[in-house]
Amino acid sequence: MAWLNPKGFLMEDVIRKAIEFQARKILRKEEKQRFANRKYQRKHKLRTGSTPLVSDYREPSIWGVAPHFNPRYCITHSKFLAKVIWLKIRSREFEPQPAIRYRIAKDTGGFREIMVFSIPDSAISNLFYRRLRDKNRNLFSPFSYAYMKDRGLFDAVIQLRSFLDGGKKYVIQFDFAKYFDSIDHKYLEHLFEITGFNLSNTELYLMRSFLKHKIFDSKNYGHGPAEIRRVGVPQGSSLSLFLANLAGHQLDRRLESTNGQFVRFADDIVAVTNNHNDALQILSAFDDHCEYSGISINHQKSPGISILATDVKSEMRSFYVNNGDGDQVDVIEEFDYIGHKFSKDEIQLSSRGIKKQSGG
């Protein structure tokens, strides 16, 4: 029996095209890098008269880890790969190839773990992520802006700025500690059952498969037993974008029920209220969300509750949240959010935002 996607195309053919698209995207990126290197060599020779000492071109080492990481192999064998993958998905025997783990240094210190999946697995993840995103678009909170087709970072910035107009504003900011890495799988399973999102059995099966994927470090791929993910969502899989938004959905609904206003961009959330009692309700919503989801708040990096600069001096208040307490609500002149600096009267790019714009 031929299996069709919602638009009537054979799924094998859809998967084949997705694999080829993913592979060609990698080849274009590599060719762009080679062109930049050749351009530098020509410029260097023109300016100095000497040829720069550069090593001969070598394909990225990841292409040699296994055939499914090599874009040329995947293009050549795309039809066969698509047929096997779809057969395994239908028979519930599919599992992603072990991902390669890289540790990337963060500007703020420490490391971020990035997973590189094989080209066919990345294609499957992209394909089903787009389907999940599009058919569930109207079920997410309108104040959730990350990974959405019809709204994004700029919309979040404009919305947040509109919340700051008027009199005294309490700004509530909390930084989640390792958000993607700490989401509890049991919490996600709970959300699959209760949230009312449009999730087919095949989509649920694939999300669960990627949630418990195997992992090798970049230096010892294929040697020894693979590690298996037990918690968190993999940074490097498109399906994780949907799962990360899903993990924040209950918090969105809870915040919508308060008297405050908020914007969420993945794990970056800012809420705004007009009085301290409403700010405490929002603070309690964060605390409850952490208890249920497995996520924790990084109190060292979290401003908590502040008053955006007005004629009001700092207030002495007491509050308690997530095993941390405070005794003063400070007045701030500005605050940073998703690469922008917000004050009472204007928006500017923050230093981190400028660095990202310049490619630093």
C-alpha positions as CSV (number, residue, x, y, z in Angstrom):
1,M,0.0,0.0,0.0
2,A,1.4,3.4,-0.9
3,W,1.5,5.9,1.9
4,L,0.7,9.5,1.1
5,N,1.4,12.7,3.1
6,P,-1.4,15.2,3.6
7,K,-0.8,16.8,0.2
8,G,-1.0,13.5,-1.6
9,F,2.7,12.9,-2.3
10,L,4.3,9.5,-1.7
11,M,6.1,9.7,1.7
12,E,9.2,7.9,0.3
13,D,9.5,10.6,-2.3
14,V,9.0,13.4,0.2
15,I,11.7,11.9,2.4
16,R,14.1,11.5,-0.5
17,K,13.7,15.1,-1.5
18,A,14.2,16.1,2.2
19,I,17.5,14.1,2.3
20,E,18.8,15.6,-0.9
21,F,17.8,19.1,0.2
22,Q,19.7,18.7,3.6
23,A,22.7,17.2,1.8
24,R,22.9,20.0,-0.8
25,K,22.6,22.6,1.9
26,I,25.7,21.2,3.6
27,L,27.6,21.1,0.3
28,R,26.6,24.7,-0.4
29,K,27.9,25.8,3.0
30,E,31.2,24.0,2.4
31,E,31.6,25.5,-1.0
32,K,31.0,28.9,0.4
33,Q,33.8,28.4,2.9
34,R,36.1,27.2,0.2
35,F,35.3,30.3,-1.9
36,A,36.0,32.5,1.1
37,N,39.4,30.8,1.6
38,R,40.3,31.2,-2.1
39,K,39.2,34.9,-2.0
40,Y,41.5,35.4,1.0
41,Q,44.4,33.8,-0.8
42,R,44.0,36.1,-3.8
43,K,43.7,39.2,-1.6
44,H,46.8,38.2,0.4
45,K,48.9,37.6,-2.7
46,L,47.6,40.9,-4.2
47,R,48.5,42.9,-1.1
48,T,51.8,41.2,-0.2
49,G,53.0,39.6,-3.4
50,S,53.4,36.2,-1.7
51,T,51.2,33.2,-1.5
52,P,49.8,32.6,2.0
53,L,50.8,29.4,3.7
54,V,47.5,27.5,3.8
55,S,46.9,23.8,4.0
56,D,45.5,21.8,1.1
57,Y,41.7,21.5,1.1
58,R,40.3,18.6,3.1
59,E,36.7,17.6,3.4
60,P,35.2,18.1,6.9
61,S,36.3,15.3,9.1
62,I,32.7,14.6,10.1
63,W,32.0,13.4,6.5
64,G,34.3,10.4,7.2
65,V,32.7,9.4,10.5
66,A,30.0,7.3,8.8
67,P,28.4,7.3,5.3
68,H,25.2,8.9,6.6
69,F,27.2,12.0,7.6
70,N,28.6,12.4,4.0
71,P,26.4,14.6,1.8
72,R,27.6,13.1,-1.4
73,Y,26.9,9.6,-0.3
74,C,23.4,10.7,0.9
75,I,22.6,12.3,-2.5
76,T,23.7,9.3,-4.4
77,H,21.8,6.9,-2.2
78,S,18.8,9.1,-1.3
79,K,16.2,6.9,-2.9
80,F,17.4,3.8,-1.1
81,L,17.8,5.7,2.2
82,A,14.2,7.1,2.0
83,K,12.7,3.7,1.3
84,V,14.5,2.1,4.2
85,I,13.7,4.9,6.6
86,W,10.0,5.1,5.8
87,L,9.7,1.3,6.0
88,K,11.3,1.4,9.5
89,I,9.1,4.3,10.6
90,R,6.0,2.4,9.5
91,S,7.1,-0.8,11.3
92,R,8.2,1.2,14.4
93,E,11.7,0.0,14.0
94,F,13.3,3.4,13.3
95,E,15.9,4.9,15.6
96,P,18.2,7.8,14.7
97,Q,21.9,7.0,14.0
98,P,24.0,7.9,17.1
99,A,24.5,11.6,17.1
100,I,27.9,13.3,17.4
101,R,28.3,15.4,20.5
102,Y,30.3,18.6,20.4
103,R,30.9,20.9,23.3
104,I,30.8,24.6,22.4
105,A,32.1,27.3,24.7
106,K,29.5,29.8,25.8
107,D,30.1,33.6,26.1
108,T,28.8,33.5,29.6
109,G,31.2,30.6,30.6
110,G,30.8,26.9,30.5
111,F,29.9,24.8,27.5
112,R,26.8,24.1,25.5
113,E,26.4,20.6,24.1
114,I,25.4,20.4,20.4
115,M,24.3,17.2,18.8
116,V,25.0,16.6,15.1
117,F,22.7,14.1,13.6
118,S,23.2,12.2,10.4
119,I,21.9,13.8,7.2
120,P,18.9,11.5,6.8
121,D,17.9,11.9,10.5
122,S,18.2,15.6,10.2
123,A,16.0,15.5,7.1
124,I,13.4,13.5,9.0
125,S,13.5,15.8,11.9
126,N,13.1,18.9,9.7
127,L,10.3,17.4,7.7
128,F,8.1,16.3,10.7
129,Y,9.0,19.5,12.7
130,R,7.5,21.7,10.0
131,R,4.4,19.5,9.9
132,L,4.0,19.7,13.7
133,R,4.7,23.5,13.8
134,D,2.2,24.4,11.0
135,K,-0.8,22.3,12.1
136,N,-0.4,23.3,15.8
137,R,0.4,27.0,15.1
138,N,-2.9,28.3,16.5
139,L,-2.7,26.2,19.6
140,F,0.4,27.8,21.0
141,S,0.2,31.0,23.0
142,P,0.2,34.2,20.9
143,F,2.9,35.4,23.3
144,S,5.3,32.6,22.3
145,Y,7.5,33.8,19.5
146,A,10.4,31.3,19.0
147,Y,10.4,28.8,16.1
148,M,7.1,30.1,14.7
149,K,6.3,30.5,11.0
150,D,4.3,33.7,11.3
151,R,6.2,35.6,14.1
152,G,9.7,35.8,15.4
153,L,12.2,37.7,17.4
154,F,11.4,41.2,16.1
155,D,7.7,40.7,16.9
156,A,8.6,39.7,20.4
157,V,10.7,42.9,20.8
158,I,7.9,45.1,19.5
159,Q,5.3,43.4,21.7
160,L,7.5,43.7,24.9
161,R,8.1,47.4,24.2
162,S,4.3,48.0,24.0
163,F,4.0,46.5,27.5
164,L,6.3,49.1,29.0
165,D,4.1,52.1,28.2
166,G,2.3,53.8,31.1
167,G,3.1,54.2,34.7
168,K,5.2,52.1,37.1
169,K,6.1,48.7,35.7
170,Y,7.4,45.7,37.5
171,V,9.7,43.6,35.3
172,I,10.0,39.9,36.1
173,Q,13.0,38.0,34.6
174,F,14.3,34.5,35.4
175,D,17.0,32.6,33.7
176,F,16.5,28.9,33.4
177,A,19.5,26.7,34.0
178,K,20.3,24.5,31.0
179,Y,16.7,24.6,29.8
180,F,17.1,22.3,26.8
181,D,19.2,19.8,28.7
182,S,17.0,19.4,31.8
183,I,13.4,19.0,30.5
184,D,12.0,15.9,32.1
185,H,10.8,13.3,29.6
186,K,8.0,12.3,31.9
187,Y,6.8,15.9,31.8
188,L,6.8,15.8,28.0
189,E,4.9,12.5,28.0
190,H,2.3,14.2,30.3
191,L,2.0,17.1,27.9
192,F,1.5,14.7,25.0
193,E,-1.6,13.5,26.8
194,I,-3.2,16.7,28.2
195,T,-2.4,19.6,26.0
196,G,-4.8,18.8,23.1
197,F,-2.1,19.4,20.4
198,N,-2.6,17.7,17.0
199,L,-0.1,14.8,17.2
200,S,-0.3,11.7,15.1
201,N,0.9,8.3,16.3
202,T,3.8,8.5,13.8
203,E,4.8,12.0,15.0
204,L,4.7,10.8,18.7
205,Y,6.8,7.8,17.8
206,L,9.4,9.9,16.1
207,M,9.6,12.5,18.9
208,R,10.1,9.7,21.4
209,S,12.8,8.1,19.2
210,F,14.8,11.4,19.1
211,L,14.3,12.0,22.8
212,K,16.1,8.7,23.6
213,H,18.7,8.9,20.9
214,K,22.2,7.4,21.2
215,I,25.3,9.7,21.6
216,F,29.0,9.4,20.9
217,D,31.6,12.1,21.6
218,S,33.2,13.6,18.5
219,K,36.6,11.9,19.2
220,N,35.4,8.4,19.7
221,Y,32.4,7.9,17.4
222,G,31.5,4.2,17.1
223,H,34.0,3.0,19.7
224,G,32.5,1.3,22.7
225,P,28.8,1.5,23.9
226,A,26.9,4.6,23.0
227,E,25.4,6.9,25.6
228,I,21.6,7.1,25.6
229,R,19.8,10.4,26.3
230,R,17.7,10.1,29.4
231,V,16.7,13.7,30.0
232,G,16.4,16.9,28.0
233,V,15.9,17.5,24.3
234,P,18.8,17.4,21.9
235,Q,20.2,20.8,20.7
236,G,20.7,20.0,17.0
237,S,17.4,18.4,16.1
238,S,14.6,20.4,14.6
239,L,12.0,18.3,16.5
240,S,13.5,19.7,19.7
241,L,12.3,23.2,18.7
242,F,8.7,21.9,18.9
243,L,9.4,20.0,22.1
244,A,11.0,23.1,23.7
245,N,7.9,25.2,22.9
246,L,5.7,22.4,24.1
247,A,7.6,22.2,27.4
248,G,6.9,25.9,27.9
249,H,3.2,25.8,26.9
250,Q,1.8,25.2,30.4
251,L,3.8,28.1,31.8
252,D,2.4,30.3,29.0
253,R,-1.2,29.4,29.9
254,R,-0.5,30.0,33.6
255,L,1.0,33.4,32.8
256,E,-1.9,34.3,30.6
257,S,-4.2,33.7,33.6
258,T,-2.4,36.4,35.7
259,N,-2.9,40.1,35.5
260,G,0.5,40.6,33.9
261,Q,1.8,40.5,30.4
262,F,4.7,38.5,29.0
263,V,6.6,37.4,26.0
264,R,8.5,34.1,25.6
265,F,11.2,33.3,23.1
266,A,12.1,29.6,23.8
267,D,13.5,29.7,27.3
268,D,13.8,33.5,27.5
269,I,10.8,35.0,29.3
270,V,10.0,38.5,30.5
271,A,6.8,39.4,32.3
272,V,5.5,42.9,33.1
273,T,3.0,43.9,35.7
274,N,1.6,47.1,37.3
275,N,1.8,46.0,41.0
276,H,3.9,43.9,43.3
277,N,1.1,41.4,44.2
278,D,0.7,40.5,40.5
279,A,4.5,40.2,40.2
280,L,4.4,37.6,43.0
281,Q,1.7,35.6,41.2
282,I,4.0,35.4,38.2
283,L,6.9,34.5,40.4
284,S,4.8,31.6,41.8
285,A,4.0,30.5,38.3
286,F,7.7,30.1,37.5
287,D,8.3,28.2,40.7
288,D,5.4,25.7,40.0
289,H,6.6,25.2,36.4
290,C,10.1,24.3,37.6
291,E,8.7,21.8,40.0
292,Y,6.7,20.0,37.3
293,S,9.0,20.2,34.4
294,G,12.4,19.3,35.9
295,I,13.8,22.7,34.9
296,S,15.5,24.9,37.5
297,I,16.1,28.7,37.8
298,N,19.6,30.0,37.7
299,H,19.3,32.5,40.6
300,Q,22.8,33.9,40.1
301,K,21.8,35.1,36.6
302,S,18.2,35.9,37.3
303,P,17.3,39.5,38.1
304,G,13.9,38.4,39.5
305,I,11.5,41.3,40.2
306,S,12.6,44.8,39.4
307,I,10.9,48.2,38.9
308,L,11.7,49.9,35.5
309,A,13.0,53.4,36.2
310,T,10.4,55.9,37.4
311,D,10.3,58.5,40.1
312,V,9.7,55.6,42.6
313,K,12.6,54.6,44.8
314,S,13.5,51.0,45.6
315,E,10.9,49.2,47.6
316,M,11.5,46.9,50.6
317,R,9.5,43.7,50.0
318,S,9.9,40.1,51.0
319,F,9.2,37.2,48.7
320,Y,10.0,33.5,48.4
321,V,10.5,31.4,45.4
322,N,12.2,28.2,44.5
323,N,14.3,28.0,47.7
324,G,15.5,31.6,47.2
325,D,14.3,34.8,48.9
326,G,14.9,38.5,48.6
327,D,14.2,41.6,50.6
328,Q,14.4,44.5,48.1
329,V,12.8,45.3,44.8
330,D,15.4,47.4,42.9
331,V,14.8,50.2,40.4
332,I,16.5,49.5,37.1
333,E,17.2,52.0,34.3
334,E,17.2,49.2,31.6
335,F,17.2,45.5,31.1
336,D,18.4,43.1,28.4
337,Y,16.3,40.6,26.6
338,I,17.0,38.5,23.4
339,G,19.8,40.7,22.2
340,H,18.1,44.1,22.9
341,K,18.3,46.6,25.7
342,F,15.0,48.0,26.9
343,S,14.5,51.2,28.9
344,K,11.3,53.2,29.6
345,D,11.7,55.3,26.4
346,E,13.7,53.3,23.8
347,I,15.1,50.0,22.5
348,Q,18.7,49.4,21.5
349,L,20.7,46.4,20.5
350,S,22.5,45.1,23.6
351,S,26.3,44.3,23.5
352,R,25.5,40.7,22.9
353,G,23.0,41.6,20.2
354,I,25.7,43.8,18.5
355,K,28.1,40.9,18.7
356,K,25.7,38.5,17.0
357,Q,24.8,41.1,14.3
358,S,28.6,41.4,13.5
359,G,29.0,37.6,13.4
360,G,31.2,37.6,16.5
